[in-house]
XYZ file of C-alpha atoms in Angstrom:
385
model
C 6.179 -20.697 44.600
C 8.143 -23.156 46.417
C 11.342 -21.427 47.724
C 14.947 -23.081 47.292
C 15.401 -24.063 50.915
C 12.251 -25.976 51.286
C 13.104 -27.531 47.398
C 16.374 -28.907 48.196
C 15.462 -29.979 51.984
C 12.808 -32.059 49.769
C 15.224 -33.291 47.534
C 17.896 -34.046 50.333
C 20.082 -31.935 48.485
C 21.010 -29.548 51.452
C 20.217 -25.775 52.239
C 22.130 -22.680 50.445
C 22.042 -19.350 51.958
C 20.985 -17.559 48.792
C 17.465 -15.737 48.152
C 14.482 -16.371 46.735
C 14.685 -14.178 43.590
C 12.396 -11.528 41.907
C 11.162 -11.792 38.696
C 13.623 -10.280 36.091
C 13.430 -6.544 35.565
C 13.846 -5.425 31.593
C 12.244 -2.915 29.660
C 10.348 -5.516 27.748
C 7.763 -7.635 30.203
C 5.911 -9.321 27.748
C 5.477 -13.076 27.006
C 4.744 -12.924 23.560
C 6.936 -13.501 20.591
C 9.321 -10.654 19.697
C 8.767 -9.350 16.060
C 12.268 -8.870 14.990
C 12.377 -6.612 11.798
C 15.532 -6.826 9.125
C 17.864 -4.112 8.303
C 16.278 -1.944 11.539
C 19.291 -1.601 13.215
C 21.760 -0.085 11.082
C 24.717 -0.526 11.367
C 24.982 -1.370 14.974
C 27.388 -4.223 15.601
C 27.341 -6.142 18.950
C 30.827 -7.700 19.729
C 30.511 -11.273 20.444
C 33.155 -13.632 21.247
C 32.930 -17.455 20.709
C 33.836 -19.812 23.389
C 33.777 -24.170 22.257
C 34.278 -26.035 19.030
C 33.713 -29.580 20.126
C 32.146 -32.264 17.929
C 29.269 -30.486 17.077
C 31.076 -27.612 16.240
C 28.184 -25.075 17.355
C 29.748 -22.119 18.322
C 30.139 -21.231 14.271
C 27.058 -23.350 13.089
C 24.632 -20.723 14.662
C 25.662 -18.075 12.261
C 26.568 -15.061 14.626
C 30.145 -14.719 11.805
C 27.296 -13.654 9.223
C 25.245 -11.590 10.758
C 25.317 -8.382 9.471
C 24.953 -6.585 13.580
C 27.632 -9.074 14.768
C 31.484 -8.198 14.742
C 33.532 -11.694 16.198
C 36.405 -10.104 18.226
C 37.511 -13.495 19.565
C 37.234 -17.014 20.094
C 38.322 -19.850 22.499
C 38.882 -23.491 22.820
C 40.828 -25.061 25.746
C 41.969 -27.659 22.979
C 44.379 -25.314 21.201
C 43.878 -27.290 17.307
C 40.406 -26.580 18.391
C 40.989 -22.709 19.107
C 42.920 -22.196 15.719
C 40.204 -24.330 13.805
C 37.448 -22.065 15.152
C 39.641 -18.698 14.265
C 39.808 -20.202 10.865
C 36.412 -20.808 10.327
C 34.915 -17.671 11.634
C 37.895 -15.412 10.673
C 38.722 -13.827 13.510
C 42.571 -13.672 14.682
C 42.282 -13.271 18.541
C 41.980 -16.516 20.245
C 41.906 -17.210 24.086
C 43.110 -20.684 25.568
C 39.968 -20.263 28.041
C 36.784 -18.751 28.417
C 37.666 -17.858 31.853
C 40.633 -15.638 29.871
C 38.083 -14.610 27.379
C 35.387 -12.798 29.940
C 38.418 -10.663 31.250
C 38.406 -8.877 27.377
C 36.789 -5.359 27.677
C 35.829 -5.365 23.834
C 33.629 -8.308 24.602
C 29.907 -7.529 25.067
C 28.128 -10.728 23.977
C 29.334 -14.832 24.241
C 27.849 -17.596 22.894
C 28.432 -20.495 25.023
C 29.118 -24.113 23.251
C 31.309 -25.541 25.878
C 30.451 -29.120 27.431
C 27.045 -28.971 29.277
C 27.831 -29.553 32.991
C 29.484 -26.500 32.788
C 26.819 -24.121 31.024
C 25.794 -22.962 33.787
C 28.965 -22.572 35.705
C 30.150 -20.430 32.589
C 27.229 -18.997 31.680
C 27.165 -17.284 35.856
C 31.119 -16.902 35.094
C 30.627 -14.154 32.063
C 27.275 -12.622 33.667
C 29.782 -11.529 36.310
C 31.999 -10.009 33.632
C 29.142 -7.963 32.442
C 28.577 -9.983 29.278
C 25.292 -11.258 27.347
C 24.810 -14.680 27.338
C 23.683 -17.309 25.088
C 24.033 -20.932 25.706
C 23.590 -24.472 23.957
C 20.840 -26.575 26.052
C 20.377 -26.689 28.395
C 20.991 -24.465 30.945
C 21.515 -26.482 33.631
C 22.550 -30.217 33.588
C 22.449 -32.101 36.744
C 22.248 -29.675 39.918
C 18.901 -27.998 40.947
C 20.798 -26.100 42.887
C 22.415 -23.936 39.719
C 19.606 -22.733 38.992
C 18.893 -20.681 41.624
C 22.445 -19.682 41.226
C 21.968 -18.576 37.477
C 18.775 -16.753 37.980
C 20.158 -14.528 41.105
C 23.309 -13.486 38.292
C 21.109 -12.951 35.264
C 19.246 -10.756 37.699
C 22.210 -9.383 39.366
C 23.809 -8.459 35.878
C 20.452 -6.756 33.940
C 22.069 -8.310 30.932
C 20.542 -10.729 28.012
C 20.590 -14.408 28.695
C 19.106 -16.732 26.073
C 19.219 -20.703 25.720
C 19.473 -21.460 22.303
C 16.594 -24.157 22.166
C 16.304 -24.995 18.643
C 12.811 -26.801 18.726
C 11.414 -22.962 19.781
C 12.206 -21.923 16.163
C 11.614 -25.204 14.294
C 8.178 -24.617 11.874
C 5.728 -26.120 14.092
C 6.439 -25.088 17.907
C 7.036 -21.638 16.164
C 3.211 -21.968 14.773
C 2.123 -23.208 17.974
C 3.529 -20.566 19.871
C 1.440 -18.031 17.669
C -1.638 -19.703 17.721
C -1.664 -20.313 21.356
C -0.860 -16.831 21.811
C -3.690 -16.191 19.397
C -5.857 -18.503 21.723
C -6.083 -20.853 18.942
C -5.970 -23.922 22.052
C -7.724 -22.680 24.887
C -7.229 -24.228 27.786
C -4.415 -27.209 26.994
C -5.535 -30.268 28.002
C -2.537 -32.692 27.121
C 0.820 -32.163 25.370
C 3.760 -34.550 24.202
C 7.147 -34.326 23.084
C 9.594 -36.650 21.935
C 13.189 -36.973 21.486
C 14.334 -39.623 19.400
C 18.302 -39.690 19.040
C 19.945 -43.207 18.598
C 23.196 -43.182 19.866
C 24.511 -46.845 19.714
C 28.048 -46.182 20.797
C 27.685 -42.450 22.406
C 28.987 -39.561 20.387
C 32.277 -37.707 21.038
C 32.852 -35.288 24.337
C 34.546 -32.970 26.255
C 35.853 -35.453 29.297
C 32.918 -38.149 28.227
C 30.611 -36.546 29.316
C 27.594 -37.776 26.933
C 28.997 -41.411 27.755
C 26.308 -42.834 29.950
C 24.246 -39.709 30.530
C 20.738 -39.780 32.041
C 18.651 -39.126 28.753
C 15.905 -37.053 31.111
C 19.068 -34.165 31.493
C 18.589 -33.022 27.991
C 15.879 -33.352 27.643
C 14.684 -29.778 26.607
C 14.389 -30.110 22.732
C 10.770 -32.123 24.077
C 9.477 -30.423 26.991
C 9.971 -27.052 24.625
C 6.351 -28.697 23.335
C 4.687 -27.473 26.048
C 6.579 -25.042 28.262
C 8.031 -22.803 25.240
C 4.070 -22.360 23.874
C 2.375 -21.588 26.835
C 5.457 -19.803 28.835
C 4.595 -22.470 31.363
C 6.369 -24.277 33.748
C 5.529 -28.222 35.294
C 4.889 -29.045 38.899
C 5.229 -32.803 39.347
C 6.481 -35.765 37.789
C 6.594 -39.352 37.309
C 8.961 -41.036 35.676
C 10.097 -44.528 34.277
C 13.345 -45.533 32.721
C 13.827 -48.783 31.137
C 17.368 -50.502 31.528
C 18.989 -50.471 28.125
C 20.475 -53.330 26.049
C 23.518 -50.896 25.163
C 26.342 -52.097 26.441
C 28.292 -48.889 27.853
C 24.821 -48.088 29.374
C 23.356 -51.939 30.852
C 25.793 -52.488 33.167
C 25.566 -48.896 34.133
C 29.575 -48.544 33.650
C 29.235 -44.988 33.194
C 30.355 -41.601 35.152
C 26.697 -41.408 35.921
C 25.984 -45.207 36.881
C 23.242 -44.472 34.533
C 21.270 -47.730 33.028
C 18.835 -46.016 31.392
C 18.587 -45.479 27.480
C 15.034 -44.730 27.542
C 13.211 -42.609 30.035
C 9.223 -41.517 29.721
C 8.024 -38.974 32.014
C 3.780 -37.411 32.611
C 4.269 -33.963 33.760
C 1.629 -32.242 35.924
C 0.825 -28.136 35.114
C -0.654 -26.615 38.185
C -3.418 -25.434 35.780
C -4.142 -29.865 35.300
C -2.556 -30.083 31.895
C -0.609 -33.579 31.478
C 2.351 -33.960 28.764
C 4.094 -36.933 28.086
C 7.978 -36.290 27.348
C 10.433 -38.951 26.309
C 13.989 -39.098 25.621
C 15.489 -42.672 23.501
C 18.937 -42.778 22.476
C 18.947 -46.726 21.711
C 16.107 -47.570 19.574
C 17.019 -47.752 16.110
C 14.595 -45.432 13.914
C 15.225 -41.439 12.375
C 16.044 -39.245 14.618
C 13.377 -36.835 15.744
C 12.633 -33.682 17.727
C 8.671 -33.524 17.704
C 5.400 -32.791 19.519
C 1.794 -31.939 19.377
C -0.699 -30.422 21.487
C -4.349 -30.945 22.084
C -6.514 -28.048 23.777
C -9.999 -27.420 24.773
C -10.502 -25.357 21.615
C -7.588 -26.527 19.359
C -4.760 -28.954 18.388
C -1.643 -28.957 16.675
C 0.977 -31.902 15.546
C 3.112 -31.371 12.385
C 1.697 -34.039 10.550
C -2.165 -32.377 10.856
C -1.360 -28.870 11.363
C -3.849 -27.092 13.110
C -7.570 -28.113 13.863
C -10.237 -25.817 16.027
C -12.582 -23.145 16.564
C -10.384 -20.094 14.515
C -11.102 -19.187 11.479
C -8.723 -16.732 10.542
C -5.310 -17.693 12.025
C -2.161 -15.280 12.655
C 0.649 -15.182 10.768
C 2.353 -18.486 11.310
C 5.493 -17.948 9.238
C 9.137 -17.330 11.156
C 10.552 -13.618 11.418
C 12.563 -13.123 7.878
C 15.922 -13.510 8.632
C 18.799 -10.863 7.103
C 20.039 -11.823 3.583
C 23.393 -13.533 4.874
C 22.532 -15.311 7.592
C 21.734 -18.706 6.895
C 19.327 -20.960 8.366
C 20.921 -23.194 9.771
C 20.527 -26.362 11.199
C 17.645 -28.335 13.269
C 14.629 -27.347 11.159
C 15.911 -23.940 10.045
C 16.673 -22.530 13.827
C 20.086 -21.439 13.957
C 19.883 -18.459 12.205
C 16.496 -17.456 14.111
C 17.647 -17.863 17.597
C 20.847 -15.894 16.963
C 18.371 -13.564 15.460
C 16.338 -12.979 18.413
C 19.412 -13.057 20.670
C 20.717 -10.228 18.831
C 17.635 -8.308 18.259
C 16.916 -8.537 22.439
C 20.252 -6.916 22.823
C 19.972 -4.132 20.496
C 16.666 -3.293 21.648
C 16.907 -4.159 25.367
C 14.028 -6.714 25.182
C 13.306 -9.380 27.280
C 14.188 -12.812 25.225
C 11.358 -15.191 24.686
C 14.087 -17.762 26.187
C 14.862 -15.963 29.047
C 16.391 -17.583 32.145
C 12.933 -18.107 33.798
C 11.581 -20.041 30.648
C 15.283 -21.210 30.001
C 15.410 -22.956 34.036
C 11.546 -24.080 33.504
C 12.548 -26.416 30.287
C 15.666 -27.541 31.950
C 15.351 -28.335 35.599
C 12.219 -31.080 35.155
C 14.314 -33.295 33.066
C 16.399 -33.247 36.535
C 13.284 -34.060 38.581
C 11.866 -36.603 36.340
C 15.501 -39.010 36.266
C 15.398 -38.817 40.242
C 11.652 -40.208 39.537
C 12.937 -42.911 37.805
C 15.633 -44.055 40.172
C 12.879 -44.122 42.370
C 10.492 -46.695 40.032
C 8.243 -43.368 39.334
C 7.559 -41.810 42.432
C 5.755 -38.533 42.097
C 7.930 -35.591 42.721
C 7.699 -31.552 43.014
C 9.453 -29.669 40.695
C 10.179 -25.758 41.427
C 9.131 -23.028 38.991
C 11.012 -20.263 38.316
């Protein structure tokens, strides 16, 4: 595995003096999916607190205020109409001008992070300190390698839960995927694609801009969950193109990120000699789209075909049931799942199937591949964690 120091000295990104990290330690080990079963914990409640309320308004769209082995103690939005909106919805009175206030609370054992994504990382580190569980919007890091490393030592450090909420790992088809891979429905993969299709004309509202302009390879995680979030897998090299958009706030690459690109394409490169093809477009006009398929020595999958290969009888390819008043949500039915799961992994001290290795793994190519692209597609290394 390529170490840190020899992955930043390759990226000229400079040396840090931390180590190269163990895998995490948890009582569950497994890669497999984790069968979460409704009503089997009682009465349990895990205290969560939510931290961000921003345009998309995720912190309460994920459902944690219904779940019936959730009690909200507290909420926070630096933008105080924000705060108070985000008590209101959830209906919880305590309210923090800060998340950096909010990990100080004792009560606290869980946050959900939906803060601006440049910092998910930096926050996500900030309440692993405080001895919290963490789950965070996508992805979990943005635009420094170097947090990675930094992330995985504290997830490590703390022995606590960290999840990325990756909503195309609980959509219908990546879910079936994922159990018919595991079932060896595939084999051997052979080639893989994802797409994410998300026109954005004139940018969409943020925290200090921060969408405005951005590199479409940095989130690019709701695609390259296609491949990495079936097979637990993780790229090694990339090549990348981006194509100079007709947009005007991106053309002229007037942007915080002197970004031009509204369209970037990337071929990944598994060690194993698997190729996927992931894609990012935010200005082509068309429906918006978070897709993929796979194609395996044995077996293929898109959601338009469904499965075709060599099993006969196929596992169970439905979604856990989730409790009676949690709804589910939004991007294919996903919200209420992955608080599900994040919930269920704390309870039962298990090992989330979006753990911080898998979590780093869908996040840091997108990274790689846009520093391809500002090089006209030069093959580069990406580390695996």
């Amino acid at each position: 595995m390529t170490t840190r120091r020899k992955f930043l000295q390759q990226l000229g990104l400079g040396t840090l003096s931390l180590p190269v990290f163990n895998e995490l330690s948890m009582a569950h080990a497994g890669t497999g999916l984790i069968d979460l079963h409704v009503g089997h914990w009682g009465d349990r409640k895990v205290k969560v607190g939510l931290v961000g309320y921003g345009f998309s308004k995720f912190s309460a769209d994920f459902g944690f205020q219904d779940h019936p082995n959730v009690e909200i103690v507290a909420v926070s939005d630096i933008i105080p109409e924000r705060c108070e909106a985000l008590s209101q919805h959830v209906k919880c009175a305590k309210k923090y001008a800060s998340l950096e206030e909010m990990v100080k609370d004792d009560q606290i054992e869980a946050v959900f992070i939906a803060t601006d994504a440049p910092n998910h990382a930096r926050h996500a580190i900030l309440a692993l300190k405080h001895g919290k569980h963490v789950a965070v919007a996508v992805p979990a890091v943005f635009d420094k390698v170097e947090e990675a490393y930094e992330l995985k030592e504290a997830v490590e450090n703390s022995k606590k839960v960290y999840m990325m909420f990756e909503t195309s790992c609980y959509r219908e088809d990546l879910y079936a995927m994922k159990k018919l891979y595991d079932a060896g429905g595939f084999g051997k993969i052979v080639y893989s694609e994802g797409e994410y299709f998300h026109y954005k004309p004139v940018g969409i509202p943020s925290y200090l801009g921060w969408r405005d302009g951005m590199p479409p390879m940095y989130y690019l995680t709701h695609a390259t969950a296609y491949h990495l979030a079936v097979t637990n897998g993780a790229y090694s090299e990339v090549s990348c193109f981006g194509r100079v958009s007709h947009l005007a706030y991106l053309k002229e690459g007037k942007n915080k990120y002197k970004n031009r690109f509204g369209t970037e394409v990337a071929i990944f490169k598994t060690a194993d000699g698997a190729i996927s093809r992931m894609m990012y477009t935010n200005d082509t006009q068309g429906p918006f789209a978070e897709e993929g398929r796979i194609r395996g020595e044995l077996g293929s999958y898109s959601r338009a075909g469904k499965y075709q290969g060599h099993l006969k009888s196929l596992p169970d390819l439905r979604r856990p049931v989730l409790p009676a008043a949690v709804p589910a949500g939004g991007h294919g039915g996903s919200h209420g799942q992955l608080t599900h799961d994040f919930i269920g992994c704390i309870l039962e001290n298990k090992k989330p199937w979006l753990d911080v290795s898998l979590s780093l793994n869908l996040s840091v190519p997108g990274i790689i591949a846009h520093q391809s692209a500002l090089k006209n597609g030069k093959t580069m290394k990406i580390p695996k964690f």
